[in-house]
Amino acid sequence: MKQKMKQKLVLIEWVDSAQPLPGWRFLNDLPSLAVVHCKSVGWLVGASKAVRMLAPNLGDVVAQGDAQASGFIRIPVASIIRQVALREVE
């Protein structure tokens, strides 16, 4: 029997800083100023005014007790460009 999940499946598009570059560089040879555009999909397992938390992996979803989750990601609300509710297909 399939259990109805309380958490909503969502796609969040957000921006992040680029990974720091190692080593020394001359100031006349700076890296790009562009931000990194990210897309994350998962179940919305936590939300506050400042953060949305997704879990992309769920386990024990048909068990009588609580489901389990792994791979949590916390995304600052200030970084979110768009959030879309997704629909699970049977």
Short mmCIF file of C-alpha atoms in Angstrom, two decimals:
data_model
loop_
_atom_site.label_atom_id
_atom_site.label_comp_id
_atom_site.label_asym_id
_atom_site.label_seq_id
_atom_site.Cartn_x
_atom_site.Cartn_y
_atom_site.Cartn_z
CA MET A 1 0.00 0.00 0.00
CA LYS A 2 1.41 3.39 -1.00
CA GLN A 3 1.64 5.89 1.83
CA LYS A 4 0.66 9.50 1.12
CA MET A 5 3.66 11.73 1.83
CA LYS A 6 3.05 14.82 3.95
CA GLN A 7 6.05 16.53 2.40
CA LYS A 8 5.70 18.25 -0.94
CA LEU A 9 7.99 17.38 -3.84
CA VAL A 10 9.52 20.61 -5.18
CA LEU A 11 12.05 22.04 -7.60
CA ILE A 12 14.02 25.00 -6.27
CA GLU A 13 16.09 27.19 -8.56
CA TRP A 14 18.67 29.25 -6.70
CA VAL A 15 21.98 31.06 -7.01
CA ASP A 16 25.19 30.30 -5.16
CA SER A 17 28.74 31.54 -5.07
CA ALA A 18 31.31 29.80 -7.23
CA GLN A 19 33.88 27.52 -5.64
CA PRO A 20 36.96 29.47 -4.49
CA LEU A 21 39.91 29.21 -6.86
CA PRO A 22 43.14 27.93 -5.33
CA GLY A 23 46.43 29.74 -5.55
CA TRP A 24 47.44 33.31 -6.17
CA ARG A 25 46.21 35.35 -9.15
CA PHE A 26 47.12 38.76 -10.41
CA LEU A 27 44.39 41.36 -9.93
CA ASN A 28 44.43 42.05 -13.69
CA ASP A 29 43.47 38.38 -14.27
CA LEU A 30 40.38 38.01 -12.09
CA PRO A 31 37.90 35.13 -12.46
CA SER A 32 34.36 35.75 -13.70
CA LEU A 33 31.92 37.64 -11.47
CA ALA A 34 29.07 35.34 -12.49
CA VAL A 35 27.10 33.44 -9.86
CA VAL A 36 26.33 29.75 -10.17
CA HIS A 37 22.72 28.90 -11.08
CA CYS A 38 21.56 25.74 -9.29
CA LYS A 39 18.49 23.50 -9.45
CA SER A 40 17.60 21.13 -6.63
CA VAL A 41 14.73 18.64 -6.45
CA GLY A 42 13.51 16.95 -3.30
CA TRP A 43 10.86 16.73 -0.63
CA LEU A 44 10.43 19.93 1.35
CA VAL A 45 11.07 18.64 4.88
CA GLY A 46 11.69 21.97 6.62
CA ALA A 47 11.05 25.66 6.07
CA SER A 48 11.62 28.90 7.95
CA LYS A 49 11.74 32.57 7.00
CA ALA A 50 15.44 32.12 6.22
CA VAL A 51 15.85 28.56 4.90
CA ARG A 52 14.19 25.81 2.86
CA MET A 53 15.43 22.27 3.52
CA LEU A 54 15.09 19.50 0.93
CA ALA A 55 15.65 15.76 1.24
CA PRO A 56 16.31 14.19 -2.17
CA ASN A 57 16.27 10.64 -0.77
CA LEU A 58 13.50 9.00 1.26
CA GLY A 59 13.39 5.49 2.70
CA ASP A 60 10.91 3.37 4.65
CA VAL A 61 8.07 5.38 3.13
CA VAL A 62 5.60 2.49 3.38
CA ALA A 63 6.51 1.59 6.97
CA GLN A 64 4.00 2.28 9.74
CA GLY A 65 6.50 4.55 11.52
CA ASP A 66 8.36 7.61 10.34
CA ALA A 67 10.09 7.59 6.97
CA GLN A 68 13.84 8.15 6.80
CA ALA A 69 15.71 10.69 4.68
CA SER A 70 19.29 11.41 3.63
CA GLY A 71 21.17 14.00 1.61
CA PHE A 72 19.58 17.04 3.27
CA ILE A 73 20.33 20.39 1.63
CA ARG A 74 19.57 23.76 3.23
CA ILE A 75 19.01 26.60 0.76
CA PRO A 76 18.90 30.22 1.97
CA VAL A 77 15.59 31.86 0.99
CA ALA A 78 17.55 34.94 -0.12
CA SER A 79 19.18 32.78 -2.83
CA ILE A 80 15.95 31.32 -4.23
CA ILE A 81 14.90 32.52 -7.68
CA ARG A 82 11.93 30.17 -8.12
CA GLN A 83 10.17 27.33 -6.31
CA VAL A 84 7.81 24.99 -8.15
CA ALA A 85 5.60 22.28 -6.67
CA LEU A 86 6.04 18.99 -8.56
CA ARG A 87 3.54 16.19 -8.94
CA GLU A 88 4.52 12.58 -8.37
CA VAL A 89 3.27 10.17 -11.03
CA GLU A 90 2.09 6.67 -10.18
#
